[in-house]
Coordinates of C-alpha atoms in Angstrom, one line a residue:
M1 CA 87.0 75.9 79.3
K2 CA 83.1 77.2 79.0
F3 CA 80.7 78.0 81.8
V4 CA 77.4 80.2 82.0
C5 CA 77.0 82.4 84.7
S6 CA 74.7 85.5 85.5
K7 CA 76.3 88.9 85.1
Q8 CA 75.4 89.8 88.7
D9 CA 77.8 86.8 90.1
L10 CA 80.4 87.5 87.6
V11 CA 80.5 91.1 89.1
G12 CA 80.3 90.4 92.5
G13 CA 83.0 87.6 92.3
L14 CA 85.6 90.0 90.4
Q15 CA 84.7 92.8 92.5
I16 CA 86.2 90.2 95.3
V17 CA 89.3 89.1 93.4
S18 CA 90.2 92.1 92.0
K19 CA 91.4 93.4 95.5
A20 CA 94.9 91.2 94.6
V21 CA 95.4 92.7 91.3
P22 CA 98.3 95.2 91.4
A23 CA 97.6 98.2 89.6
K24 CA 101.4 98.3 88.8
T25 CA 103.6 94.9 88.2
T26 CA 106.8 94.3 86.6
M27 CA 104.8 90.6 86.2
S28 CA 101.8 90.6 83.7
I29 CA 100.4 87.6 84.9
L30 CA 99.9 88.9 88.0
Q31 CA 97.7 91.7 86.5
C32 CA 95.4 88.5 85.5
V33 CA 92.6 86.4 87.4
L34 CA 93.0 82.8 86.7
I35 CA 89.4 81.2 85.8
D36 CA 89.7 77.3 87.1
T37 CA 86.4 75.3 86.7
T38 CA 88.9 71.9 87.1
E39 CA 87.4 70.8 90.3
G40 CA 83.5 71.2 89.3
V41 CA 83.1 74.7 90.7
I42 CA 84.1 78.3 89.2
K43 CA 86.4 79.5 90.8
F44 CA 88.3 83.4 90.7
I45 CA 91.7 83.4 91.8
A46 CA 93.8 86.7 92.0
N47 CA 97.3 86.9 93.3
D48 CA 100.1 89.8 93.6
M49 CA 102.5 87.4 95.7
E50 CA 101.7 89.4 99.2
L51 CA 97.8 89.0 99.1
G52 CA 95.9 86.1 97.6
I53 CA 92.3 85.8 97.0
E54 CA 90.0 83.2 96.3
T55 CA 86.3 82.9 95.9
I56 CA 83.5 80.7 94.2
V57 CA 80.7 81.9 91.8
N58 CA 77.7 80.3 91.1
G59 CA 77.3 78.9 87.5
N60 CA 76.8 76.1 85.4
I61 CA 79.7 74.6 83.7
L62 CA 79.6 72.8 80.3
D63 CA 83.2 71.9 79.9
R64 CA 85.9 72.1 82.5
G65 CA 89.4 73.5 82.3
Y66 CA 91.3 77.1 83.3
V67 CA 92.4 80.2 81.8
A68 CA 94.3 83.4 82.6
I69 CA 92.4 86.8 81.6
D70 CA 93.2 90.4 82.3
A71 CA 91.5 91.4 85.1
K72 CA 90.9 94.8 84.3
I73 CA 89.9 94.5 80.6
F74 CA 87.7 91.5 81.9
F75 CA 85.6 93.2 84.5
D76 CA 85.4 96.2 82.2
I77 CA 83.6 94.0 79.8
I78 CA 81.5 91.9 82.2
R79 CA 80.4 95.4 84.0
K80 CA 78.8 96.9 80.6
L81 CA 77.2 93.7 79.5
P82 CA 72.9 93.6 79.6
D83 CA 71.9 92.4 83.1
N84 CA 71.6 88.5 82.0
D85 CA 73.2 85.2 81.7
V86 CA 77.1 85.2 80.4
T87 CA 78.8 82.7 78.4
V88 CA 82.4 82.5 79.0
E89 CA 84.5 80.5 76.6
S90 CA 88.1 79.6 76.1
T91 CA 89.6 77.6 73.2
N92 CA 93.7 76.7 72.5
S93 CA 94.7 76.7 68.9
E94 CA 98.2 76.1 68.0
G95 CA 99.0 77.8 71.6
N96 CA 96.8 80.6 70.8
I97 CA 94.2 81.1 73.7
K98 CA 90.9 83.1 72.8
V99 CA 88.2 83.7 75.6
T100 CA 84.9 84.6 74.1
I101 CA 82.2 86.7 76.4
S102 CA 78.7 86.5 75.0
C103 CA 75.4 88.0 76.6
E104 CA 72.8 88.5 74.4
K105 CA 73.6 89.9 71.4
A106 CA 77.0 91.1 72.7
K107 CA 80.0 88.9 71.8
F108 CA 83.6 90.1 73.0
S109 CA 86.9 87.9 72.0
I110 CA 89.8 88.7 73.9
L111 CA 93.3 86.8 74.6
G112 CA 93.8 84.8 77.5
R113 CA 96.8 83.2 78.8
S114 CA 97.8 79.4 80.1
G115 CA 96.7 79.0 83.6
N116 CA 99.9 77.3 83.8
D117 CA 101.7 80.5 84.2
F118 CA 99.6 81.6 87.3
S119 CA 100.7 81.4 90.9
Y120 CA 97.9 80.0 92.8
L121 CA 97.7 80.9 96.5
P122 CA 99.7 78.8 98.7
D123 CA 98.3 75.6 100.3
I124 CA 98.1 76.3 103.8
E125 CA 97.1 73.9 106.7
R126 CA 93.8 75.2 107.9
I127 CA 93.7 74.1 111.6
D128 CA 93.1 75.6 115.2
G129 CA 91.7 78.8 113.8
I130 CA 89.5 81.5 116.0
E131 CA 86.3 82.9 114.5
I132 CA 84.8 85.8 114.5
S133 CA 81.8 87.8 112.8
Q134 CA 82.3 89.7 109.7
Y135 CA 81.0 92.5 111.2
S136 CA 83.4 92.9 114.3
L137 CA 86.5 91.9 112.2
R138 CA 85.5 94.9 109.9
Q139 CA 84.8 97.1 112.8
I140 CA 88.0 96.2 114.7
I141 CA 90.1 96.7 111.3
S142 CA 88.5 100.5 110.5
Q143 CA 88.4 101.2 114.4
T144 CA 93.0 100.8 114.1
I145 CA 94.3 101.2 110.4
F146 CA 94.1 104.8 110.2
S147 CA 97.5 104.5 112.7
T148 CA 99.3 102.2 110.3
V149 CA 101.9 104.2 107.7
E150 CA 103.8 103.0 105.0
N151 CA 107.6 103.7 106.6
E152 CA 110.5 102.2 104.8
S153 CA 112.8 102.4 108.1
N154 CA 110.5 100.4 110.2
K155 CA 107.9 98.0 108.1
M156 CA 106.4 97.0 111.2
M157 CA 104.5 100.3 111.5
S158 CA 102.9 99.2 108.0
G159 CA 101.0 96.4 109.9
E160 CA 99.1 95.7 112.7
L161 CA 99.6 93.2 115.6
F162 CA 96.9 90.8 115.9
E163 CA 97.1 88.8 119.2
V164 CA 94.8 86.1 120.5
D165 CA 95.2 85.5 124.7
G166 CA 92.2 83.0 125.9
E167 CA 88.9 84.6 124.9
T168 CA 90.7 87.8 123.7
L169 CA 91.7 89.4 120.5
K170 CA 93.9 92.4 120.5
V171 CA 94.4 94.6 117.6
V172 CA 97.4 97.0 117.7
S173 CA 98.6 99.7 115.1
L174 CA 101.1 102.8 115.4
D175 CA 102.4 105.3 113.5
G176 CA 105.2 107.2 115.7
H177 CA 102.4 109.7 116.6
R178 CA 99.9 107.7 118.0
I179 CA 98.9 104.4 118.9
S180 CA 95.3 102.7 118.4
I181 CA 94.1 99.6 120.3
R182 CA 91.1 97.5 120.3
K183 CA 90.3 94.3 122.2
I184 CA 87.6 92.2 121.4
I185 CA 85.8 89.0 123.8
L186 CA 85.5 85.8 121.5
S187 CA 83.2 83.3 122.1
Q188 CA 85.5 80.7 123.2
S189 CA 89.2 80.3 124.6
Y190 CA 92.3 79.8 122.4
E191 CA 96.0 79.3 122.6
H192 CA 98.2 82.2 122.5
K193 CA 99.0 83.8 118.9
S194 CA 100.9 87.2 117.8
V195 CA 101.6 87.9 114.2
V196 CA 101.5 91.2 112.3
V197 CA 99.7 91.9 109.6
P198 CA 100.1 94.0 106.6
G199 CA 98.1 96.8 106.9
K200 CA 97.2 97.1 103.1
S201 CA 96.0 93.2 103.0
L202 CA 93.8 94.2 106.1
S203 CA 92.4 97.6 104.6
E204 CA 91.3 95.0 101.2
V205 CA 90.0 92.5 103.4
S206 CA 87.8 95.3 105.2
K207 CA 86.5 96.1 101.9
I208 CA 85.3 92.5 101.1
L209 CA 83.6 91.6 104.4
T210 CA 79.9 92.8 105.3
D211 CA 78.2 93.9 108.4
S212 CA 76.7 90.6 109.1
T213 CA 76.4 89.5 112.8
E214 CA 75.8 86.3 111.7
S215 CA 78.0 85.2 108.9
M216 CA 81.1 84.1 110.7
V217 CA 85.0 84.4 109.5
K218 CA 87.4 81.6 110.5
I219 CA 90.9 82.9 110.9
F220 CA 93.9 80.7 110.9
F221 CA 97.5 81.5 111.4
T222 CA 100.5 80.2 110.5
D223 CA 104.7 81.1 110.5
K224 CA 104.3 83.2 107.3
H225 CA 100.8 83.5 106.9
I226 CA 97.4 84.9 107.4
V227 CA 94.3 83.3 106.1
F228 CA 90.6 84.5 106.0
E229 CA 87.9 82.1 105.3
F230 CA 84.3 82.8 104.6
E231 CA 81.2 82.3 102.7
K232 CA 82.9 81.1 99.6
T233 CA 86.0 83.2 99.6
L234 CA 89.5 82.6 100.8
I235 CA 92.0 85.4 101.3
V236 CA 95.7 84.6 102.1
S237 CA 98.4 87.3 103.1
R238 CA 102.0 87.0 103.9
L239 CA 103.0 88.4 107.2
L240 CA 105.4 90.4 108.5
D241 CA 108.5 89.2 109.6
G242 CA 110.0 90.8 112.8
P243 CA 108.8 91.2 116.6
Y244 CA 106.7 93.9 117.4
F245 CA 106.7 97.3 119.1
N246 CA 106.8 96.5 123.0
I247 CA 103.5 98.4 123.5
N248 CA 102.8 97.7 127.4
Q249 CA 106.2 99.9 128.0
M250 CA 104.0 102.7 126.1
L251 CA 101.3 102.3 127.9
S252 CA 100.5 104.2 131.4
S253 CA 97.7 104.2 134.0
D254 CA 99.2 107.5 135.5
Y255 CA 97.4 111.2 135.1
E256 CA 97.0 114.4 136.6
T257 CA 93.8 115.1 135.2
K258 CA 90.4 113.4 133.4
V259 CA 88.2 114.9 131.4
T260 CA 84.6 113.1 130.7
I261 CA 83.4 115.0 127.5
S262 CA 80.4 114.2 125.2
R263 CA 82.3 112.6 122.0
K264 CA 79.9 114.1 119.6
D265 CA 80.2 117.5 121.0
F266 CA 84.0 117.4 121.1
L267 CA 84.4 115.8 117.8
D268 CA 81.9 118.5 116.4
C269 CA 84.0 121.3 118.0
I270 CA 87.2 119.7 116.3
D271 CA 85.8 119.8 113.1
R272 CA 84.5 123.3 113.0
A273 CA 88.1 124.4 114.0
T274 CA 89.4 122.2 111.0
L275 CA 87.6 124.5 108.7
L276 CA 90.4 127.2 109.1
V277 CA 93.2 124.9 108.3
K278 CA 94.8 124.1 105.0
E279 CA 95.2 120.6 103.6
G280 CA 98.8 119.8 104.5
D281 CA 99.1 122.8 107.1
K282 CA 99.9 120.7 110.6
R283 CA 98.8 123.5 112.6
P284 CA 97.5 122.5 115.9
V285 CA 94.5 123.0 117.9
I286 CA 95.4 124.1 121.3
I287 CA 92.9 123.0 124.4
T288 CA 92.6 124.6 127.6
I289 CA 91.1 122.7 130.2
E290 CA 89.1 124.0 133.2
D291 CA 87.1 123.6 135.9
D292 CA 83.6 123.0 133.7
F293 CA 84.7 123.4 130.2
L294 CA 87.1 122.9 127.5
E295 CA 88.3 126.0 125.4
M296 CA 89.5 125.0 121.9
K297 CA 91.3 127.6 120.1
I298 CA 93.1 127.7 116.6
N299 CA 94.8 130.3 114.6
S300 CA 95.9 130.0 111.1
A301 CA 96.3 132.1 108.0
I302 CA 92.5 132.1 107.1
G303 CA 91.0 133.0 110.5
A304 CA 90.7 132.2 114.2
M305 CA 88.1 129.8 116.2
D306 CA 87.4 129.6 119.8
E307 CA 84.8 127.3 121.4
K308 CA 84.1 126.0 124.6
V309 CA 82.4 122.7 125.4
D310 CA 81.3 121.4 128.7
I311 CA 83.1 118.9 130.3
V312 CA 83.3 117.0 134.1
K313 CA 86.8 117.4 134.9
Q314 CA 89.2 115.7 137.9
G315 CA 92.4 116.9 138.7
K316 CA 94.5 119.7 137.4
S317 CA 93.3 122.6 134.7
L318 CA 96.1 122.3 131.6
K319 CA 96.8 123.6 128.2
I320 CA 97.8 121.2 125.6
G321 CA 98.1 121.1 121.7
F322 CA 97.2 118.6 119.0
N323 CA 97.2 117.4 115.9
P324 CA 93.2 117.6 115.3
K325 CA 93.3 115.0 112.5
F326 CA 94.5 112.4 115.2
L327 CA 91.7 113.4 117.5
I328 CA 89.5 113.3 114.8
D329 CA 90.1 109.6 113.8
A330 CA 90.2 108.7 117.6
L331 CA 86.6 110.0 118.1
R332 CA 85.4 108.8 115.2
A333 CA 86.4 105.1 115.6
I334 CA 84.4 105.0 119.2
E335 CA 80.9 104.3 119.3
D336 CA 80.4 105.5 123.0
D337 CA 78.3 108.9 123.8
K338 CA 80.9 110.0 126.4
V339 CA 84.8 109.6 126.3
D340 CA 87.2 110.0 129.1
I341 CA 90.3 111.6 128.1
Y342 CA 93.6 110.8 130.7
L343 CA 96.3 113.6 130.5
V344 CA 99.7 114.2 132.6
N345 CA 101.2 117.4 131.2
P346 CA 101.5 119.4 128.2
K347 CA 104.5 117.1 126.9
A348 CA 102.9 113.3 127.6
P349 CA 100.7 111.7 125.5
C350 CA 96.9 111.8 126.3
F351 CA 94.8 108.5 126.4
I352 CA 91.2 108.0 125.6
R353 CA 90.0 105.0 127.0
D354 CA 86.9 103.3 128.5
A355 CA 86.5 101.3 131.6
N356 CA 87.2 98.2 130.1
E357 CA 89.9 99.2 127.9
S358 CA 88.1 97.8 125.1
Y359 CA 89.9 100.4 123.3
I360 CA 92.7 102.6 124.2
Y361 CA 94.0 105.3 121.6
L362 CA 97.3 107.1 122.6
I363 CA 98.0 110.7 120.8
L364 CA 101.3 112.4 121.2
P365 CA 100.6 116.2 121.7
V366 CA 102.0 119.3 119.4
N367 CA 104.5 121.8 120.8
F368 CA 102.5 125.2 120.5
T369 CA 104.4 127.5 122.4
T370 CA 105.4 129.3 119.2
I371 CA 102.1 129.3 117.8
D372 CA 99.7 130.3 120.4

């Protein structure tokens, strides 16, 4: 195998597929990237058996073939080469595979491995998929992914529900203390589909996506896999097996208190309060809701903070405690200038949602009776 490619294109391709290279594994072949030029294109593939990524890199193929190379070593070499064309060539002598990488006056020789040992991406029939912009998919992941958690006793908490219903795509995550829900309207109507995607896979997908509203992503669903196809890249992730939580049972439209508040003012206030909280300290912020203002207090070993923010209130006055991080995560994921917060009592969850329920953030309160 032999091909010539610009350093920039090589780096771009390796940055994409490296998302599927595990940091630690007992199978050393999984720490390799497969370079395959047998089909007349330069294809990079990485696969950790849960997440597989394949991308096509521009270049000139001089001799077709395939070889597996240690991904980290290969990437480190390419990044430090001059900004020029790079020639990559593999030779096989009596079963010993050597890969030569040359650029201008620099030349490296490293060991390669047979591509026969590598696990290609599963061959999945891609039919009846949905289409969404890269921007929208990246946004909807970033606005919910923080509510996933690695939980050995309940793997579903480590994934996100992707549910398609007609023209609506709903993404849901929860970690036992909060629920994040985002809905977006698709360009056309689709049949109902519901799968649970590992949060780790979605996190890596979001790192590859761009903020382009013009470039589209096709998403295909099967019983065991979800496929993301865009530009010259194909991503395949295994699904989590089993039913997701009954989210509708956890949601309520009842409330005793409704607060409308400037999102930025509320976020800045909580942000200032956390200056007095050491990392790992789960001390809550205490929020008192009165007629025209919301008062926030926090007391810690470092000091105390007390601040008031103007609000518009409907219903009863209320005093309630929250983990400040949960409020910050939700508010940072919302783009509206003002947010509506719905509350029932100091022991019931609060809901932050808009009128169309395109986003819903449920946050459980914290018992503060022994703290305040």
